[in-house]
PDB file of C-alpha atoms and ligand atoms in Angstrom:
ATOM      1  CA  UNK M   1      28.936 -18.071 -13.030  1.00 34.00           C
ATOM      2  CA  UNK M   2      32.741 -19.043 -10.697  1.00 38.00           C
ATOM      3  CA  UNK M   3      35.752 -17.866 -12.128  1.00 40.00           C
ATOM      4  CA  UNK M   4      37.060 -20.700 -14.580  1.00 39.00           C
ATOM      5  CA  UNK M   5      33.567 -20.429 -16.252  1.00 35.00           C
ATOM      6  CA  UNK M   6      34.286 -16.676 -16.822  1.00 37.00           C
ATOM      7  CA  UNK M   7      37.281 -17.379 -17.980  1.00 37.00           C
ATOM      8  CA  UNK M   8      36.699 -20.219 -20.638  1.00 35.00           C
ATOM      9  CA  UNK M   9      33.567 -18.206 -21.854  1.00 34.00           C
ATOM     10  CA  UNK M  10      35.891 -14.741 -22.059  1.00 34.00           C
ATOM     11  CA  UNK M  11      38.509 -17.695 -24.558  1.00 33.00           C
ATOM     12  CA  UNK M  12      35.615 -18.640 -26.100  1.00 33.00           C
ATOM     13  CA  UNK M  13      34.702 -15.581 -27.302  1.00 35.00           C
ATOM     14  CA  UNK M  14      38.216 -14.039 -28.377  1.00 33.00           C
ATOM     15  CA  UNK M  15      38.742 -17.402 -30.126  1.00 33.00           C
ATOM     16  CA  UNK M  16      34.524 -17.046 -31.940  1.00 34.00           C
ATOM     17  CA  UNK M  17      35.961 -13.134 -32.652  1.00 36.00           C
ATOM     18  CA  UNK M  18      39.188 -13.845 -34.112  1.00 34.00           C
ATOM     19  CA  UNK M  19      38.057 -16.714 -36.743  1.00 34.00           C
ATOM     20  CA  UNK M  20      34.946 -14.459 -37.562  1.00 40.00           C
ATOM     21  CA  UNK M  21      36.665 -11.279 -38.114  1.00 48.00           C
ATOM     22  CA  UNK M  22      37.232 -10.203 -41.167  1.00 49.00           C
ATOM     23  CA  UNK M  23      40.356  -7.834 -39.985  1.00 74.00           C
ATOM     24  CA  UNK M  24      41.908 -10.914 -39.669  1.00 86.00           C
ATOM     25  CA  UNK M  25      45.357 -10.276 -41.045  1.00 91.00           C
ATOM     26  CA  UNK M  26      47.375 -12.649 -42.959  1.00 92.00           C
ATOM     27  CA  UNK M  27      51.102 -13.475 -43.384  1.00 92.00           C
ATOM     28  CA  UNK M  28      53.324 -13.161 -46.180  1.00 92.00           C
ATOM     29  CA  UNK M  29      54.510 -16.811 -44.965  1.00 90.00           C
ATOM     30  CA  UNK M  30      51.530 -19.171 -45.506  1.00 89.00           C
ATOM     31  CA  UNK M  31      52.316 -21.922 -44.497  1.00 88.00           C
ATOM     32  CA  UNK M  32      50.741 -25.318 -46.203  1.00 87.00           C
ATOM     33  CA  UNK M  33      48.679 -27.526 -43.934  1.00 89.00           C
ATOM     34  CA  UNK M  34      50.153 -30.937 -42.950  1.00 91.00           C
ATOM     35  CA  UNK M  35      48.904 -33.732 -44.476  1.00 93.00           C
ATOM     36  CA  UNK M  36      45.740 -35.813 -43.028  1.00 95.00           C
ATOM     37  CA  UNK M  37      46.529 -39.129 -41.082  1.00 94.00           C
ATOM     38  CA  UNK M  38      43.560 -40.595 -42.539  1.00 95.00           C
ATOM     39  CA  UNK M  39      41.662 -38.027 -45.342  1.00 93.00           C
ATOM     40  CA  UNK M  40      38.918 -40.753 -45.942  1.00 94.00           C
ATOM     41  CA  UNK M  41      37.223 -40.925 -42.551  1.00 96.00           C
ATOM     42  CA  UNK M  42      33.909 -40.288 -42.801  1.00 95.00           C
ATOM     43  CA  UNK M  43      33.917 -38.112 -39.323  1.00 96.00           C
ATOM     44  CA  UNK M  44      36.695 -35.838 -41.084  1.00 97.00           C
ATOM     45  CA  UNK M  45      35.293 -32.586 -41.387  1.00 97.00           C
ATOM     46  CA  UNK M  46      34.747 -31.078 -44.825  1.00 98.00           C
ATOM     47  CA  UNK M  47      36.493 -27.704 -44.283  1.00 97.00           C
ATOM     48  CA  UNK M  48      39.956 -30.186 -43.564  1.00 97.00           C
ATOM     49  CA  UNK M  49      39.792 -31.554 -47.190  1.00 97.00           C
ATOM     50  CA  UNK M  50      38.839 -28.781 -49.118  1.00 98.00           C
ATOM     51  CA  UNK M  51      41.124 -25.944 -47.541  1.00 97.00           C
ATOM     52  CA  UNK M  52      44.043 -29.030 -48.801  1.00 96.00           C
ATOM     53  CA  UNK M  53      42.881 -27.665 -52.429  1.00 97.00           C
ATOM     54  CA  UNK M  54      45.673 -25.585 -53.745  1.00 96.00           C
ATOM     55  CA  UNK M  55      44.270 -25.079 -56.977  1.00 98.00           C
ATOM     56  CA  UNK M  56      40.152 -25.409 -59.027  1.00 98.00           C
ATOM     57  CA  UNK M  57      39.068 -28.691 -60.065  1.00 98.00           C
ATOM     58  CA  UNK M  58      39.241 -28.598 -63.415  1.00 98.00           C
ATOM     59  CA  UNK M  59      35.932 -29.508 -64.363  1.00 98.00           C
ATOM     60  CA  UNK M  60      33.050 -27.117 -66.319  1.00 98.00           C
ATOM     61  CA  UNK M  61      32.219 -24.341 -64.133  1.00 98.00           C
ATOM     62  CA  UNK M  62      29.317 -24.824 -62.310  1.00 98.00           C
ATOM     63  CA  UNK M  63      28.108 -24.218 -58.430  1.00 98.00           C
ATOM     64  CA  UNK M  64      27.034 -26.911 -56.809  1.00 98.00           C
ATOM     65  CA  UNK M  65      24.304 -26.945 -53.714  1.00 98.00           C
ATOM     66  CA  UNK M  66      23.808 -24.001 -51.204  1.00 98.00           C
ATOM     67  CA  UNK M  67      25.818 -21.338 -50.344  1.00 98.00           C
ATOM     68  CA  UNK M  68      26.625 -22.467 -46.688  1.00 97.00           C
ATOM     69  CA  UNK M  69      26.337 -26.382 -47.618  1.00 98.00           C
ATOM     70  CA  UNK M  70      28.002 -27.314 -50.930  1.00 98.00           C
ATOM     71  CA  UNK M  71      31.656 -26.766 -53.577  1.00 98.00           C
ATOM     72  CA  UNK M  72      32.342 -24.880 -57.246  1.00 98.00           C
ATOM     73  CA  UNK M  73      33.987 -26.722 -59.728  1.00 98.00           C
ATOM     74  CA  UNK M  74      36.194 -25.311 -62.652  1.00 98.00           C
ATOM     75  CA  UNK M  75      36.632 -22.029 -60.364  1.00 98.00           C
ATOM     76  CA  UNK M  76      38.147 -19.113 -62.518  1.00 98.00           C
ATOM     77  CA  UNK M  77      40.491 -16.751 -60.149  1.00 98.00           C
ATOM     78  CA  UNK M  78      40.040 -12.719 -59.975  1.00 98.00           C
ATOM     79  CA  UNK M  79      43.085 -11.478 -60.748  1.00 98.00           C
ATOM     80  CA  UNK M  80      44.725  -9.782 -57.506  1.00 98.00           C
ATOM     81  CA  UNK M  81      45.110  -6.379 -59.507  1.00 98.00           C
ATOM     82  CA  UNK M  82      42.655  -4.834 -62.227  1.00 98.00           C
ATOM     83  CA  UNK M  83      41.820  -1.058 -63.238  1.00 95.00           C
ATOM     84  CA  UNK M  84      39.860  -0.687 -60.085  1.00 98.00           C
ATOM     85  CA  UNK M  85      39.984  -3.391 -57.604  1.00 98.00           C
ATOM     86  CA  UNK M  86      42.708  -4.686 -55.764  1.00 98.00           C
ATOM     87  CA  UNK M  87      42.460  -8.235 -54.078  1.00 98.00           C
ATOM     88  CA  UNK M  88      43.436  -8.130 -50.148  1.00 98.00           C
ATOM     89  CA  UNK M  89      44.837 -10.953 -48.060  1.00 97.00           C
ATOM     90  CA  UNK M  90      46.483 -12.943 -51.006  1.00 97.00           C
ATOM     91  CA  UNK M  91      47.694 -15.420 -48.345  1.00 96.00           C
ATOM     92  CA  UNK M  92      44.113 -16.942 -47.660  1.00 95.00           C
ATOM     93  CA  UNK M  93      44.253 -17.958 -51.921  1.00 97.00           C
ATOM     94  CA  UNK M  94      40.918 -17.264 -51.513  1.00 98.00           C
ATOM     95  CA  UNK M  95      40.666 -14.995 -54.332  1.00 98.00           C
ATOM     96  CA  UNK M  96      38.426 -17.989 -56.532  1.00 98.00           C
ATOM     97  CA  UNK M  97      34.675 -17.423 -57.830  1.00 98.00           C
ATOM     98  CA  UNK M  98      32.293 -18.808 -60.285  1.00 98.00           C
ATOM     99  CA  UNK M  99      33.153 -17.304 -63.237  1.00 98.00           C
ATOM    100  CA  UNK M 100      29.665 -15.005 -63.229  1.00 98.00           C
ATOM    101  CA  UNK M 101      31.108 -14.101 -59.822  1.00 98.00           C
ATOM    102  CA  UNK M 102      34.743 -12.795 -61.471  1.00 98.00           C
ATOM    103  CA  UNK M 103      32.830 -11.125 -64.521  1.00 98.00           C
ATOM    104  CA  UNK M 104      30.670  -9.154 -61.972  1.00 98.00           C
ATOM    105  CA  UNK M 105      33.251  -8.220 -59.929  1.00 98.00           C
ATOM    106  CA  UNK M 106      35.180  -6.755 -62.818  1.00 98.00           C
ATOM    107  CA  UNK M 107      32.122  -5.150 -63.998  1.00 98.00           C
ATOM    108  CA  UNK M 108      31.279  -3.719 -60.539  1.00 98.00           C
ATOM    109  CA  UNK M 109      34.233  -2.421 -59.976  1.00 98.00           C
ATOM    110  CA  UNK M 110      34.136   0.290 -62.940  1.00 98.00           C
ATOM    111  CA  UNK M 111      30.570   1.226 -62.305  1.00 98.00           C
ATOM    112  CA  UNK M 112      31.732   1.633 -58.442  1.00 98.00           C
ATOM    113  CA  UNK M 113      34.674   3.617 -59.780  1.00 97.00           C
ATOM    114  CA  UNK M 114      31.753   5.987 -61.993  1.00 97.00           C
ATOM    115  CA  UNK M 115      29.766   6.862 -58.562  1.00 97.00           C
ATOM    116  CA  UNK M 116      32.660   8.178 -57.074  1.00 96.00           C
ATOM    117  CA  UNK M 117      33.720   4.951 -55.440  1.00 97.00           C
ATOM    118  CA  UNK M 118      37.879   5.274 -55.967  1.00 96.00           C
ATOM    119  CA  UNK M 119      38.364   1.286 -56.381  1.00 98.00           C
ATOM    120  CA  UNK M 120      37.107  -1.782 -54.452  1.00 98.00           C
ATOM    121  CA  UNK M 121      39.247  -3.753 -52.400  1.00 98.00           C
ATOM    122  CA  UNK M 122      37.986  -7.281 -52.596  1.00 98.00           C
ATOM    123  CA  UNK M 123      38.090  -9.425 -49.456  1.00 98.00           C
ATOM    124  CA  UNK M 124      37.033 -13.155 -49.274  1.00 97.00           C
ATOM    125  CA  UNK M 125      35.619 -15.192 -52.171  1.00 98.00           C
ATOM    126  CA  UNK M 126      35.788 -18.943 -52.346  1.00 98.00           C
ATOM    127  CA  UNK M 127      38.307 -21.150 -51.884  1.00 98.00           C
ATOM    128  CA  UNK M 128      39.888 -22.818 -55.344  1.00 98.00           C
ATOM    129  CA  UNK M 129      37.549 -25.463 -55.034  1.00 98.00           C
ATOM    130  CA  UNK M 130      34.213 -23.963 -52.585  1.00 98.00           C
ATOM    131  CA  UNK M 131      33.461 -25.900 -49.858  1.00 98.00           C
ATOM    132  CA  UNK M 132      33.878 -25.206 -46.132  1.00 98.00           C
ATOM    133  CA  UNK M 133      36.297 -23.427 -45.251  1.00 95.00           C
ATOM    134  CA  UNK M 134      38.922 -23.030 -42.313  1.00 88.00           C
ATOM    135  CA  UNK M 135      38.278 -20.679 -40.900  1.00 85.00           C
ATOM    136  CA  UNK M 136      35.574 -17.059 -41.209  1.00 81.00           C
ATOM    137  CA  UNK M 137      32.869 -17.943 -42.897  1.00 87.00           C
ATOM    138  CA  UNK M 138      29.171 -20.064 -43.305  1.00 92.00           C
ATOM    139  CA  UNK M 139      28.579 -19.567 -46.765  1.00 96.00           C
ATOM    140  CA  UNK M 140      31.114 -18.508 -49.366  1.00 98.00           C
ATOM    141  CA  UNK M 141      31.020 -22.417 -50.900  1.00 98.00           C
ATOM    142  CA  UNK M 142      29.492 -22.038 -53.914  1.00 98.00           C
ATOM    143  CA  UNK M 143      31.662 -19.547 -55.997  1.00 98.00           C
ATOM    144  CA  UNK M 144      28.857 -16.667 -55.477  1.00 98.00           C
ATOM    145  CA  UNK M 145      29.577 -14.633 -52.357  1.00 98.00           C
ATOM    146  CA  UNK M 146      32.639 -12.149 -52.254  1.00 98.00           C
ATOM    147  CA  UNK M 147      33.609  -9.646 -49.503  1.00 98.00           C
ATOM    148  CA  UNK M 148      34.752  -6.198 -50.029  1.00 98.00           C
ATOM    149  CA  UNK M 149      35.963  -3.622 -47.791  1.00 98.00           C
ATOM    150  CA  UNK M 150      34.044  -0.280 -46.636  1.00 98.00           C
ATOM    151  CA  UNK M 151      37.632   1.659 -47.661  1.00 97.00           C
ATOM    152  CA  UNK M 152      38.334   2.463 -51.097  1.00 97.00           C
ATOM    153  CA  UNK M 153      40.888   1.447 -53.154  1.00 98.00           C
ATOM    154  CA  UNK M 154      44.129   4.161 -52.453  1.00 97.00           C
ATOM    155  CA  UNK M 155      45.777   5.378 -56.169  1.00 97.00           C
ATOM    156  CA  UNK M 156      48.116   3.092 -56.205  1.00 97.00           C
ATOM    157  CA  UNK M 157      48.839  -0.605 -56.038  1.00 98.00           C
ATOM    158  CA  UNK M 158      49.325  -1.484 -52.416  1.00 98.00           C
ATOM    159  CA  UNK M 159      52.541  -4.003 -51.491  1.00 98.00           C
ATOM    160  CA  UNK M 160      52.090  -7.765 -50.348  1.00 97.00           C
ATOM    161  CA  UNK M 161      52.832  -6.418 -46.574  1.00 97.00           C
ATOM    162  CA  UNK M 162      49.694  -4.352 -47.049  1.00 98.00           C
ATOM    163  CA  UNK M 163      47.353  -6.576 -47.698  1.00 98.00           C
ATOM    164  CA  UNK M 164      47.884  -8.782 -45.492  1.00 97.00           C
ATOM    165  CA  UNK M 165      48.198  -5.924 -42.553  1.00 97.00           C
ATOM    166  CA  UNK M 166      46.286  -3.077 -43.580  1.00 96.00           C
ATOM    167  CA  UNK M 167      42.806  -2.125 -41.649  1.00 96.00           C
ATOM    168  CA  UNK M 168      39.752  -2.691 -43.295  1.00 96.00           C
ATOM    169  CA  UNK M 169      37.348   1.177 -42.215  1.00 96.00           C
ATOM    170  CA  UNK M 170      34.904   0.523 -39.327  1.00 97.00           C
ATOM    171  CA  UNK M 171      31.897   2.529 -40.205  1.00 98.00           C
ATOM    172  CA  UNK M 172      29.435   1.630 -37.058  1.00 97.00           C
ATOM    173  CA  UNK M 173      30.542   4.006 -33.847  1.00 97.00           C
ATOM    174  CA  UNK M 174      30.928   2.785 -30.427  1.00 94.00           C
ATOM    175  CA  UNK M 175      27.791   1.957 -29.566  1.00 94.00           C
ATOM    176  CA  UNK M 176      26.816   0.339 -32.937  1.00 95.00           C
ATOM    177  CA  UNK M 177      23.254   2.064 -33.406  1.00 96.00           C
ATOM    178  CA  UNK M 178      24.511   4.533 -35.829  1.00 97.00           C
ATOM    179  CA  UNK M 179      26.968   4.717 -38.755  1.00 98.00           C
ATOM    180  CA  UNK M 180      30.586   7.212 -36.772  1.00 98.00           C
ATOM    181  CA  UNK M 181      29.198  10.460 -38.693  1.00 97.00           C
ATOM    182  CA  UNK M 182      33.056  11.187 -38.606  1.00 97.00           C
ATOM    183  CA  UNK M 183      33.743   8.246 -41.320  1.00 97.00           C
ATOM    184  CA  UNK M 184      30.976   7.852 -42.981  1.00 97.00           C
ATOM    185  CA  UNK M 185      30.287   9.712 -46.527  1.00 95.00           C
ATOM    186  CA  UNK M 186      27.680   9.547 -49.062  1.00 95.00           C
ATOM    187  CA  UNK M 187      30.313   8.001 -51.465  1.00 97.00           C
ATOM    188  CA  UNK M 188      29.237   4.517 -48.809  1.00 98.00           C
ATOM    189  CA  UNK M 189      25.361   5.365 -50.360  1.00 98.00           C
ATOM    190  CA  UNK M 190      26.407   5.982 -53.474  1.00 98.00           C
ATOM    191  CA  UNK M 191      28.465   2.296 -53.718  1.00 98.00           C
ATOM    192  CA  UNK M 192      25.788  -0.026 -51.778  1.00 98.00           C
ATOM    193  CA  UNK M 193      23.471   1.582 -54.527  1.00 98.00           C
ATOM    194  CA  UNK M 194      25.296   0.066 -56.965  1.00 98.00           C
ATOM    195  CA  UNK M 195      25.946  -2.610 -56.064  1.00 98.00           C
ATOM    196  CA  UNK M 196      21.773  -3.683 -54.705  1.00 98.00           C
ATOM    197  CA  UNK M 197      20.807  -2.566 -58.123  1.00 98.00           C
ATOM    198  CA  UNK M 198      22.710  -5.228 -60.274  1.00 98.00           C
ATOM    199  CA  UNK M 199      20.182  -7.577 -61.824  1.00 97.00           C
ATOM    200  CA  UNK M 200      22.476 -10.301 -60.850  1.00 98.00           C
ATOM    201  CA  UNK M 201      23.198  -9.680 -57.236  1.00 98.00           C
ATOM    202  CA  UNK M 202      20.741 -11.159 -55.276  1.00 98.00           C
ATOM    203  CA  UNK M 203      21.272  -9.812 -51.913  1.00 98.00           C
ATOM    204  CA  UNK M 204      23.802  -8.068 -49.610  1.00 98.00           C
ATOM    205  CA  UNK M 205      24.503  -8.001 -46.420  1.00 98.00           C
ATOM    206  CA  UNK M 206      25.448  -4.942 -44.291  1.00 98.00           C
ATOM    207  CA  UNK M 207      25.645  -3.882 -40.411  1.00 97.00           C
ATOM    208  CA  UNK M 208      21.889  -3.135 -39.252  1.00 97.00           C
ATOM    209  CA  UNK M 209      23.668   0.251 -38.595  1.00 98.00           C
ATOM    210  CA  UNK M 210      24.549   0.841 -42.280  1.00 98.00           C
ATOM    211  CA  UNK M 211      21.373  -0.509 -43.240  1.00 98.00           C
ATOM    212  CA  UNK M 212      19.523   2.496 -40.812  1.00 98.00           C
ATOM    213  CA  UNK M 213      21.455   4.970 -42.902  1.00 98.00           C
ATOM    214  CA  UNK M 214      20.579   3.704 -46.420  1.00 98.00           C
ATOM    215  CA  UNK M 215      17.551   3.581 -45.284  1.00 98.00           C
ATOM    216  CA  UNK M 216      17.814   7.543 -44.207  1.00 97.00           C
ATOM    217  CA  UNK M 217      19.194   9.037 -47.131  1.00 97.00           C
ATOM    218  CA  UNK M 218      17.851   6.880 -49.781  1.00 97.00           C
ATOM    219  CA  UNK M 219      15.589   9.497 -50.681  1.00 93.00           C
ATOM    220  CA  UNK M 220      12.809   8.602 -53.049  1.00 96.00           C
ATOM    221  CA  UNK M 221      14.475   5.942 -55.128  1.00 95.00           C
ATOM    222  CA  UNK M 222      13.493   2.980 -52.344  1.00 96.00           C
ATOM    223  CA  UNK M 223      13.135  -0.371 -54.200  1.00 96.00           C
ATOM    224  CA  UNK M 224      17.145  -0.973 -54.226  1.00 97.00           C
ATOM    225  CA  UNK M 225      16.806  -1.131 -49.940  1.00 98.00           C
ATOM    226  CA  UNK M 226      14.927  -4.586 -50.696  1.00 97.00           C
ATOM    227  CA  UNK M 227      18.639  -6.220 -51.517  1.00 97.00           C
ATOM    228  CA  UNK M 228      20.401  -5.171 -48.373  1.00 98.00           C
ATOM    229  CA  UNK M 229      19.948  -7.205 -45.487  1.00 97.00           C
ATOM    230  CA  UNK M 230      20.751  -6.293 -41.659  1.00 96.00           C
ATOM    231  CA  UNK M 231      23.810  -9.387 -40.614  1.00 95.00           C
ATOM    232  CA  UNK M 232      25.926  -9.247 -37.267  1.00 91.00           C
ATOM    233  CA  UNK M 233      29.540  -8.237 -38.539  1.00 92.00           C
ATOM    234  CA  UNK M 234      29.554  -6.534 -41.850  1.00 95.00           C
ATOM    235  CA  UNK M 235      30.872  -3.289 -40.255  1.00 95.00           C
ATOM    236  CA  UNK M 236      33.772  -3.047 -41.827  1.00 96.00           C
ATOM    237  CA  UNK M 237      33.312  -4.948 -45.184  1.00 97.00           C
ATOM    238  CA  UNK M 238      30.079  -5.887 -47.378  1.00 98.00           C
ATOM    239  CA  UNK M 239      29.144  -9.031 -48.314  1.00 98.00           C
ATOM    240  CA  UNK M 240      27.781  -9.005 -52.053  1.00 98.00           C
ATOM    241  CA  UNK M 241      25.684 -12.761 -53.010  1.00 98.00           C
ATOM    242  CA  UNK M 242      24.644 -13.436 -57.079  1.00 98.00           C
ATOM    243  CA  UNK M 243      22.190 -15.486 -58.035  1.00 98.00           C
ATOM    244  CA  UNK M 244      22.281 -18.827 -58.864  1.00 98.00           C
ATOM    245  CA  UNK M 245      23.080 -19.323 -62.424  1.00 98.00           C
ATOM    246  CA  UNK M 246      20.337 -19.806 -64.715  1.00 95.00           C
ATOM    247  CA  UNK M 247      21.581 -23.178 -66.612  1.00 96.00           C
ATOM    248  CA  UNK M 248      23.067 -24.689 -63.498  1.00 98.00           C
ATOM    249  CA  UNK M 249      20.521 -26.905 -61.807  1.00 98.00           C
ATOM    250  CA  UNK M 250      22.699 -27.964 -58.995  1.00 98.00           C
ATOM    251  CA  UNK M 251      22.967 -24.668 -57.505  1.00 98.00           C
ATOM    252  CA  UNK M 252      20.168 -24.235 -54.555  1.00 98.00           C
ATOM    253  CA  UNK M 253      18.292 -20.307 -54.741  1.00 98.00           C
ATOM    254  CA  UNK M 254      17.847 -18.591 -51.782  1.00 97.00           C
ATOM    255  CA  UNK M 255      14.407 -17.402 -51.721  1.00 95.00           C
ATOM    256  CA  UNK M 256      14.400 -13.789 -52.681  1.00 91.00           C
ATOM    257  CA  UNK M 257      14.134 -11.160 -50.058  1.00 86.00           C
ATOM    258  CA  UNK M 258      10.157 -10.569 -49.654  1.00 83.00           C
ATOM    259  CA  UNK M 259      10.439  -6.879 -51.058  1.00 82.00           C
ATOM    260  CA  UNK M 260       9.603  -4.532 -48.416  1.00 93.00           C
ATOM    261  CA  UNK M 261      12.484  -2.008 -47.967  1.00 96.00           C
ATOM    262  CA  UNK M 262      13.050  -3.348 -43.953  1.00 96.00           C
ATOM    263  CA  UNK M 263      13.210  -0.071 -42.646  1.00 97.00           C
ATOM    264  CA  UNK M 264      12.289   2.054 -39.451  1.00 94.00           C
ATOM    265  CA  UNK M 265      10.302  -0.343 -37.170  1.00 94.00           C
ATOM    266  CA  UNK M 266      11.593  -3.542 -39.238  1.00 94.00           C
ATOM    267  CA  UNK M 267      14.927  -3.147 -37.691  1.00 96.00           C
ATOM    268  CA  UNK M 268      14.056  -2.342 -33.590  1.00 96.00           C
ATOM    269  CA  UNK M 269      14.933  -6.180 -33.614  1.00 95.00           C
ATOM    270  CA  UNK M 270      18.137  -5.428 -34.592  1.00 96.00           C
ATOM    271  CA  UNK M 271      18.532  -2.585 -32.016  1.00 96.00           C
ATOM    272  CA  UNK M 272      17.490  -4.843 -29.061  1.00 94.00           C
ATOM    273  CA  UNK M 273      19.734  -3.942 -26.192  1.00 90.00           C
ATOM    274  CA  UNK M 274      20.724  -7.821 -26.245  1.00 88.00           C
ATOM    275  CA  UNK M 275      21.393  -8.572 -29.444  1.00 89.00           C
ATOM    276  CA  UNK M 276      23.722  -4.991 -29.851  1.00 87.00           C
ATOM    277  CA  UNK M 277      25.427  -6.237 -26.603  1.00 83.00           C
ATOM    278  CA  UNK M 278      24.757  -9.804 -25.861  1.00 78.00           C
ATOM    279  CA  UNK M 279      25.550 -11.297 -22.739  1.00 75.00           C
ATOM    280  CA  UNK M 280      28.600 -12.672 -22.318  1.00 72.00           C
ATOM    281  CA  UNK M 281      27.499 -16.777 -22.713  1.00 68.00           C
ATOM    282  CA  UNK M 282      29.884 -19.630 -24.402  1.00 66.00           C
ATOM    283  CA  UNK M 283      28.857 -19.702 -28.101  1.00 69.00           C
ATOM    284  CA  UNK M 284      28.038 -23.550 -29.086  1.00 75.00           C
ATOM    285  CA  UNK M 285      29.840 -24.322 -31.679  1.00 76.00           C
ATOM    286  CA  UNK M 286      27.893 -26.033 -34.597  1.00 82.00           C
ATOM    287  CA  UNK M 287      29.112 -29.004 -35.459  1.00 91.00           C
ATOM    288  CA  UNK M 288      31.514 -28.981 -38.681  1.00 95.00           C
ATOM    289  CA  UNK M 289      30.296 -30.366 -42.090  1.00 97.00           C
ATOM    290  CA  UNK M 290      31.704 -33.568 -42.485  1.00 98.00           C
ATOM    291  CA  UNK M 291      32.160 -34.749 -46.507  1.00 98.00           C
ATOM    292  CA  UNK M 292      27.978 -36.527 -46.277  1.00 98.00           C
ATOM    293  CA  UNK M 293      26.704 -33.283 -45.096  1.00 98.00           C
ATOM    294  CA  UNK M 294      26.925 -31.648 -48.337  1.00 98.00           C
ATOM    295  CA  UNK M 295      25.845 -32.875 -51.898  1.00 98.00           C
ATOM    296  CA  UNK M 296      27.425 -35.689 -53.414  1.00 98.00           C
ATOM    297  CA  UNK M 297      28.551 -33.904 -55.981  1.00 98.00           C
ATOM    298  CA  UNK M 298      31.065 -32.090 -54.360  1.00 98.00           C
ATOM    299  CA  UNK M 299      33.060 -35.833 -54.056  1.00 98.00           C
ATOM    300  CA  UNK M 300      33.734 -35.919 -57.506  1.00 98.00           C
ATOM    301  CA  UNK M 301      34.664 -32.020 -57.394  1.00 98.00           C
ATOM    302  CA  UNK M 302      37.407 -32.855 -55.024  1.00 98.00           C
ATOM    303  CA  UNK M 303      38.714 -35.523 -56.094  1.00 97.00           C
ATOM    304  CA  UNK M 304      38.653 -34.255 -59.673  1.00 98.00           C
ATOM    305  CA  UNK M 305      41.764 -33.090 -61.439  1.00 97.00           C
TER     306      UNK M 305
HETATM  307 ZN1   ZN S 401      31.458 -12.751 -46.833  1.00 73.61          ZN
END
């Protein structure tokens, strides 16, 4: 590889990491996106349109499409402060969800508190109308996904600045094969087990090193491990995905995890050298979703008052 190519590779990787990273800081002075010159352009990325909607569609609540290809009508906001939670990165305006998700988080925050987790720091949920996001996630499009920080809520109300600038706790050790024993505590297992044990939860994404630790600590009650799915990243936060609401045919469900606990050799693939330390290849950017790639009803969700 010549020098320019390798330099470009590094720049691309840094750009990708910056975009995909949960540790992105927010700002106290978010700038609105500039108006689009041609919002009707069929080749326009749908994230440009959904990213400019600051309010939910005033329609009955419904999730349309798939977690990574859809949108959300009638979203509600999770209040930024609750008895057992606080919302982080308020400048991102991503504390919106299907009412099922908002109610779920309120209940789950209380349950987490009861198992020794002081409270939830809630990261990204969805945009006001769901849809593809400008930065960060492929999913979170239908209002049924939420990121929760692997940091317990402190015993005080965080300031606006802290909510934009504080970092979540890195629980994976430097070698990426295990959790960091200096950081990991039994309360993490209690929290994640509680999350996975809720019937509304379809699956939870965690770093493979976290899944490995949960497999070690689960003991004889292991059914909940099925829902804990290993995934890249997810070393500072975990990602809760809820089932499609039962009475919403436009919400496309995801196949349930296969029922195995996914421990032991099932995790080997994730710890291969090439997966833990991937070679420095430039990531191939996937073409962004256009409106024509999303369910037709998302056009109505976008256009609604
Ligand atoms: Zn997520």
